[in-house]
Coordinates of C-alpha atoms and ligand atoms in Angstrom, one line a residue:
X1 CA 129.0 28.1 -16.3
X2 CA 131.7 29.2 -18.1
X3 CA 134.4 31.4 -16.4
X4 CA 135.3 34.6 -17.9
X5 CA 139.2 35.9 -17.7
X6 CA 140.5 39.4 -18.0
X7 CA 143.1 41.7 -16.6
X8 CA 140.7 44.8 -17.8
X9 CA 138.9 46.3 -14.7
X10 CA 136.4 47.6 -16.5
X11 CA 135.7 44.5 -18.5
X12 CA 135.5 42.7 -15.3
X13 CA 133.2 45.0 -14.0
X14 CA 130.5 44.8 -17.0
X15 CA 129.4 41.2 -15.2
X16 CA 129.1 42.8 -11.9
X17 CA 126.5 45.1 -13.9
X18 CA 124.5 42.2 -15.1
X19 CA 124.0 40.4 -11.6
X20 CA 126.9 38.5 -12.0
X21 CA 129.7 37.4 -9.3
X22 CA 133.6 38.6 -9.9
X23 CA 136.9 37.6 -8.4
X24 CA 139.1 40.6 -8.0
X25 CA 142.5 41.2 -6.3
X26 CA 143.1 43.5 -3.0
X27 CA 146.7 43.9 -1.3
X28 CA 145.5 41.1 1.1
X29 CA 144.0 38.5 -0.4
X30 CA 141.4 37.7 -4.0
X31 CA 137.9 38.9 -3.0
X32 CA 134.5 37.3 -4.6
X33 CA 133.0 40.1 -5.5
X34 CA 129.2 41.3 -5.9
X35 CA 127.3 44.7 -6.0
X36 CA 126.1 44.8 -2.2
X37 CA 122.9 46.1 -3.2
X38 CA 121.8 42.9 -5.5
X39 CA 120.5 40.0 -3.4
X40 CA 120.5 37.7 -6.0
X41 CA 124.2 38.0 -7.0
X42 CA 125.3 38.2 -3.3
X43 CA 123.3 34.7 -3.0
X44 CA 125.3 33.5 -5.5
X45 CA 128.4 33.9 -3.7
X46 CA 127.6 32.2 -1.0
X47 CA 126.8 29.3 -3.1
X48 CA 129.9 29.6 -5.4
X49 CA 132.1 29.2 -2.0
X50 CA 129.7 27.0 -0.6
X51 CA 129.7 29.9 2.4
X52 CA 127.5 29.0 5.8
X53 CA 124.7 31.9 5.4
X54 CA 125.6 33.1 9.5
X55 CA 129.1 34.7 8.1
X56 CA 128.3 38.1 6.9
X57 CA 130.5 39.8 4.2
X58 CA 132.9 43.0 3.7
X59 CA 132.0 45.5 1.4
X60 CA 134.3 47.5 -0.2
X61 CA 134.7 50.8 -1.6
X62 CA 136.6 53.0 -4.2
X63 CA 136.4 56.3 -2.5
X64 CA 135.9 57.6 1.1
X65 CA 132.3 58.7 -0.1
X66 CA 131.1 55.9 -1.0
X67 CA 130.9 54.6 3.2
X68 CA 127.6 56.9 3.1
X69 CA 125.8 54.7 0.8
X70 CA 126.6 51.7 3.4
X71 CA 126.9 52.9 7.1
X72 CA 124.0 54.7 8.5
X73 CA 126.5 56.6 11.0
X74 CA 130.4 57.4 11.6
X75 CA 131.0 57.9 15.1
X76 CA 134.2 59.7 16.3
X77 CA 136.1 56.4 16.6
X78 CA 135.6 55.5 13.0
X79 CA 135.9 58.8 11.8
X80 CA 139.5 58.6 13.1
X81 CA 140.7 55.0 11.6
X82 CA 139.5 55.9 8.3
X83 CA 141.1 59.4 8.6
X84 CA 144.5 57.9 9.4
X85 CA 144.3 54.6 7.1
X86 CA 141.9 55.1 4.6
X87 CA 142.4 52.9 1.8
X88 CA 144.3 49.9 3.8
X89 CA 143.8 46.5 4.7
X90 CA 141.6 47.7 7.6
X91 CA 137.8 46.8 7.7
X92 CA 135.2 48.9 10.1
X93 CA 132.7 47.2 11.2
X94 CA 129.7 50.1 11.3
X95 CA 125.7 50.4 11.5
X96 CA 124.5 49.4 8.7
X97 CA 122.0 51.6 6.5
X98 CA 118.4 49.8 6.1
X99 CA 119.2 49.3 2.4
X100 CA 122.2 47.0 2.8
X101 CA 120.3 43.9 1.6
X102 CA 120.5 41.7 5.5
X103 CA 121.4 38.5 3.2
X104 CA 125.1 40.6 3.1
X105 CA 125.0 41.0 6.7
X106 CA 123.9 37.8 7.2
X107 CA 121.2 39.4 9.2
X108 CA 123.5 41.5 11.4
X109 CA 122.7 44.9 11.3
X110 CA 126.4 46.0 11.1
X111 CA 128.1 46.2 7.5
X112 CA 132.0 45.7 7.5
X113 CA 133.3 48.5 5.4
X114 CA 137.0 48.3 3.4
X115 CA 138.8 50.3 1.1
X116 CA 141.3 48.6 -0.6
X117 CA 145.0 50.2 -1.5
X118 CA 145.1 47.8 -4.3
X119 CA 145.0 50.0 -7.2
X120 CA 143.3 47.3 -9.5
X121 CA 141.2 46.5 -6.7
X122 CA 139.8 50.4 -6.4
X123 CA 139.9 51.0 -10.5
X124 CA 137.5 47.6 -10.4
X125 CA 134.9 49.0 -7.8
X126 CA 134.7 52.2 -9.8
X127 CA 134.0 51.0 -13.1
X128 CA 131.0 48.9 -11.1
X129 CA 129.5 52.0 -9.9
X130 CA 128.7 50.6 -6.5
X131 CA 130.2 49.3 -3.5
X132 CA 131.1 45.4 -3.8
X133 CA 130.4 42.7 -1.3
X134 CA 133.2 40.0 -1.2
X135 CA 134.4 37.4 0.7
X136 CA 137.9 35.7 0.0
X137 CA 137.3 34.3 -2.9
X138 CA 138.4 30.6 -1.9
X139 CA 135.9 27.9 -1.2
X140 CA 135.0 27.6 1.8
X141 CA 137.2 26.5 4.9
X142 CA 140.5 26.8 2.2
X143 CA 143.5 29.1 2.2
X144 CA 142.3 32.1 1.2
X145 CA 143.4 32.6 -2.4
X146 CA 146.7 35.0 -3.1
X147 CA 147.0 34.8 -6.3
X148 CA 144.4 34.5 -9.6
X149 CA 145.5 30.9 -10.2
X150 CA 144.7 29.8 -6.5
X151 CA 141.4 31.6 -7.5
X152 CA 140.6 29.7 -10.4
X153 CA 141.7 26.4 -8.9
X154 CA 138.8 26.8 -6.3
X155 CA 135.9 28.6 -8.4
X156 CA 136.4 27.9 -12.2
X157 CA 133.3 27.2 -14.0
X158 CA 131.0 28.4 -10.7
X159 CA 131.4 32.2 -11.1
X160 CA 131.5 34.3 -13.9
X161 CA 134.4 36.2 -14.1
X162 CA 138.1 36.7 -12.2
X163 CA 140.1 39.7 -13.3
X164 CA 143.9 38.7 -13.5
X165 CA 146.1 40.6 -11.2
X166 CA 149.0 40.2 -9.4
X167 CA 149.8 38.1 -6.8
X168 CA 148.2 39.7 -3.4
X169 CA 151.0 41.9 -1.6
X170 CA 150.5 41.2 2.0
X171 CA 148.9 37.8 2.0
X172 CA 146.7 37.8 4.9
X173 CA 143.2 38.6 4.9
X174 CA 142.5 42.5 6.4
X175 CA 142.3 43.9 10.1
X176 CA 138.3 43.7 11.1
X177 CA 138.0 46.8 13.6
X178 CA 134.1 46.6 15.5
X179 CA 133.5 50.5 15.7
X180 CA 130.0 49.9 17.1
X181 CA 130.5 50.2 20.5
X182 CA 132.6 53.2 22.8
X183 CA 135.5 51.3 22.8
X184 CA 137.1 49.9 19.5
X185 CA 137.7 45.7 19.6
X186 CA 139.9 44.0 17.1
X187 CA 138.0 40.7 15.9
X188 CA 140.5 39.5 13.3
X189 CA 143.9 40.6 13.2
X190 CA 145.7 41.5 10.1
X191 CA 148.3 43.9 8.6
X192 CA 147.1 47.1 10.5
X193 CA 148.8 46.2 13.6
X194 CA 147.4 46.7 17.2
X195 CA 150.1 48.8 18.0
X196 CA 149.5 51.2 14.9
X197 CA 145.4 51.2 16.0
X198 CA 146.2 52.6 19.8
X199 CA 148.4 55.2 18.3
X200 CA 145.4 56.1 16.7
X201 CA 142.8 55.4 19.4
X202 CA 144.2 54.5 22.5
X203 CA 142.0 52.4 24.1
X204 CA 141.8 50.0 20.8
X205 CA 141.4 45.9 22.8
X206 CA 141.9 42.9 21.1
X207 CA 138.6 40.7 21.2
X208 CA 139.2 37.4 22.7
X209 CA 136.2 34.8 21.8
X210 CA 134.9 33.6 25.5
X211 CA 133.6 30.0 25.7
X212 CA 129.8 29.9 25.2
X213 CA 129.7 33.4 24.1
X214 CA 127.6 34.2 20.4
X215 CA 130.6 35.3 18.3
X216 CA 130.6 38.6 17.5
X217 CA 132.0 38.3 14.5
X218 CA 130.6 35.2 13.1
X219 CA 133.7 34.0 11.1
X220 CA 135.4 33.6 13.7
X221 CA 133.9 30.7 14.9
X222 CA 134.3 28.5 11.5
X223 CA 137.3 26.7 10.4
X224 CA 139.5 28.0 7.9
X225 CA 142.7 28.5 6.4
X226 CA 143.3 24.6 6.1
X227 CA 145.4 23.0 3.7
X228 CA 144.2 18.9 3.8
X229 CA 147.3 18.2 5.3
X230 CA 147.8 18.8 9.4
X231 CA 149.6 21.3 10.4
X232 CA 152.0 21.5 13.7
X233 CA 153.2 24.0 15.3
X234 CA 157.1 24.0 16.1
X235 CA 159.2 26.7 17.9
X236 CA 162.4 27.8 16.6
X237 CA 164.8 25.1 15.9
X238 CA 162.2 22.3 16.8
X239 CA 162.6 19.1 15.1
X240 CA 160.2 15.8 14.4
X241 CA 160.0 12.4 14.3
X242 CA 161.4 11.4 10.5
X243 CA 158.5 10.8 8.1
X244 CA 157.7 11.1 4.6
X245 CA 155.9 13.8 3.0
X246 CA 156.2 16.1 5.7
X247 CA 156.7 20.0 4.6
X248 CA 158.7 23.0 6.4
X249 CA 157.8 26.9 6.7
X250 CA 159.3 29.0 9.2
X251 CA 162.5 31.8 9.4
X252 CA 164.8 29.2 10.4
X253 CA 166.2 26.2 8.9
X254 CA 165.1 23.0 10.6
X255 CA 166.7 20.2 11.7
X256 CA 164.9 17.8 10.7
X257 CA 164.5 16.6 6.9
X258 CA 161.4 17.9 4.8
X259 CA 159.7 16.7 1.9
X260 CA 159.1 21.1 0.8
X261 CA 161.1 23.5 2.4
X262 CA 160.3 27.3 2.6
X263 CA 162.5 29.3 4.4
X264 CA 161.1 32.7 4.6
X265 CA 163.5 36.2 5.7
X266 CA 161.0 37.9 7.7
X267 CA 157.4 38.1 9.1
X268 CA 156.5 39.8 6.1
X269 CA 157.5 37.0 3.4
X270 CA 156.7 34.4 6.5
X271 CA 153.1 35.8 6.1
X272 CA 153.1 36.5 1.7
X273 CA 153.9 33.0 1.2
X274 CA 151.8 31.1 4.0
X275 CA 148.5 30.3 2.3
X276 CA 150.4 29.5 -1.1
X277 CA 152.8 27.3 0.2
X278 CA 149.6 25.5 2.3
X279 CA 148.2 25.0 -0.9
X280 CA 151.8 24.2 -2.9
X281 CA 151.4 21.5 -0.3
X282 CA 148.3 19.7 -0.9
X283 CA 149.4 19.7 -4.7
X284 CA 152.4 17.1 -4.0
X285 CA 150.3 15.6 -1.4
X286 CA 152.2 16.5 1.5
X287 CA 150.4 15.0 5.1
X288 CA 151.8 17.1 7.5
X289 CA 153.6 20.6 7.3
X290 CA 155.7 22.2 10.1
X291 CA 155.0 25.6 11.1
X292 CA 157.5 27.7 12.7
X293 CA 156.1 29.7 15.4
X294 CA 156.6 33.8 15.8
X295 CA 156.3 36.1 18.2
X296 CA 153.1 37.8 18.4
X297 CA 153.5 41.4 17.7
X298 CA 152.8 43.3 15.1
X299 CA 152.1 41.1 11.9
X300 CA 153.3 38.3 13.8
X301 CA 149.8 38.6 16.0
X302 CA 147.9 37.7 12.3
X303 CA 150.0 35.3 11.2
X304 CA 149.8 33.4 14.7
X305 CA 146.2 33.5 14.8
X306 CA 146.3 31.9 10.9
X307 CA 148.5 29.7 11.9
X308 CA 147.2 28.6 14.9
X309 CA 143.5 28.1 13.2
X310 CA 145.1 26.0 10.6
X311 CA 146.4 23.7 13.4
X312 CA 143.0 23.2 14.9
X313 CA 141.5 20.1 13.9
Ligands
LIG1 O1 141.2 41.1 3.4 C1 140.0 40.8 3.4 O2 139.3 41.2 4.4 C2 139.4 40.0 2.3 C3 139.5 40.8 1.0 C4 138.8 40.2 -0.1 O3 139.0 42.1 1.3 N1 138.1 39.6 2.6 C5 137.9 38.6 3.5 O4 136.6 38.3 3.7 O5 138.8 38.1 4.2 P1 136.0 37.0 4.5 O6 134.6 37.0 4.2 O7 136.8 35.8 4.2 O8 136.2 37.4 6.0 C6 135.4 38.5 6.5 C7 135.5 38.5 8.0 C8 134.8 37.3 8.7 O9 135.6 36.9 9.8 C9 133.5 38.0 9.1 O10 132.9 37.3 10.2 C10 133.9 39.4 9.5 O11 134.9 39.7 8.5 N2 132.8 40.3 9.3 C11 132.3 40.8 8.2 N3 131.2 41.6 8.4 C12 131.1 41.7 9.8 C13 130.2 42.4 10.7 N4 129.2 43.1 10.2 N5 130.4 42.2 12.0 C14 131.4 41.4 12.4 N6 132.3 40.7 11.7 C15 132.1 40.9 10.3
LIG2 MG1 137.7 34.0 4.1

């Protein structure tokens, strides 16, 4: 298959209308993008990324109206996120409506439901006409793709088209809130903060995965975000055993010598320039890359958990 480029939204959107698959960016991360009512294109995706079928997908939406076409109800919980964040990097996970194909679910009967702030990202959905189903649009068990080029590296010639925009602001894929049940549980963090949830609705708990419990969010359970080489985790002003090829991210300098070196000025770059440098990385054939450690509050709690996934063999 040939792979289409464009940085016209609604050129972009024209294969979505013909059963086709699309990459498009959001302010977190490239998306693989299908119309969440057509099974056939969402089974392509899955393919494309080579995607285990038990890891259900986030649809997302160009207007606040369009959550009726998905979720089958908006209990007061959800009601309130989406009033206060609405469109953000923040993904509800609600009951789904019985025409949400179960293939996008991956048989859950809860759809995750997103509105991006990207502006491309919204413009894109509209011209589709429909909500869009996408997962990062990275192959499977990858960095998740921040910028177009990361895209194409991964799923040239296996999709059919990726609209060209900028690189993703934030870098890190969105907060997943479960709104299902009386009290709201975090099962991936992101850029919408814990702290900025509870100010919203108190009671908001981060969901810790218990050993021998059925995920709840069944993502959670695969690897991802690995670059081939390993990746340690150092505190601030660790230092290593000398060694070739080795790599360096973190806020502080090390002191120890690296093959790459990203120093980073805050949380917020830390966290931009993570998954490109991973991959930056496994271009010069790096085999292990240091990570600085943070403190986990705020955006710090995401990049930890990325961080620490990546360091899990
Ligand atoms: O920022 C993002 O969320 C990006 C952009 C493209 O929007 N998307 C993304 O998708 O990261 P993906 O498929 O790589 O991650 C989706 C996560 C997975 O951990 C999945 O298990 C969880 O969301 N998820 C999706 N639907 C769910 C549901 N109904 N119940 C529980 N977890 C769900
Ligand atoms: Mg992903």
């Amino acid at each position: 298959m040939k792979t289409f480029y464009t940085n016209n939204p609604k050129e972009a959107a024209e294969f979505i209308k013909k059963g086709g698959i699309t990459a498009f960016p959001t302010e977190t991360v490239y998306g693989l993008g299908a119309n969440v009512f057509d099974e056939t294109a969402i089974a392509e995706i899955f393919v494309a990324k080579q995607r285990p079928s038990d890891n259900p997908l986030i649809a997302h939406i160009a207007n606040v109206n369009q959550i009726n076409l998905l979720a089958s109800e908006i209990n007061e919980t959800a009601q309130r996120f989406i009033d206060a964040f609405f469109p953000s990097p923040l993904t509800l996970v609600l009951p789904k409506r019985p025409e949400v194909p179960l293939i996008a679910t991956a048989n859950l009967y809860t759809i995750g439901v997103r509105m991006p702030k990207n502006e491309l990202a919204r413009k894109f959905i509209e011209c589709c006409g429909t909500p869009i189903v996408a997962p990062s649009a990275n192959l499977s068990g990858k960095p998740s793709p921040t910028t177009w080029q990361a895209v194409s590296e991964d799923l040239d010639g296996k999709i059919d088209c990726i609209l060209q925009g900028e690189a993703t602001e934030i870098g890190l894929e969105s907060t997943v809130v479960d709104c299902t049940s009386d009290i709201p549980y975090i099962l991936r963090t992101g850029s919408v903060t814990l702290e900025q949830l509870r100010e919203v609705v108190a009671d908001t708990q981060l969901y810790t995965l218990q050993k021998d419990e059925i995920a709840k969010s069944p993502g959670l359970k695969h690897r991802h975000y690995s670059p081939k080489a390993k990746v340690v985790l150092l505190t601030e002003n660790g230092e290593w055993k000398p060694e070739n090829n080795c790599a360096y991210i973190g806020l502080h300098l090390p002191r120890s010598k690296s093959e790459a070196l990203k120093i980073c000025r805050n949380i917020d770059e830390y966290a931009h320039e993570v998954f490109a440098f991973f991959r930056e990385c496994d271009h010069r054939n790096i085999t292990t890359i240091y990570c600085e450690t943070v403190a986990e509050q705020g955006l710090g709690l995401a990049l930890m958990d990325r961080l620490k996934r990546a360091a899990e063999d």
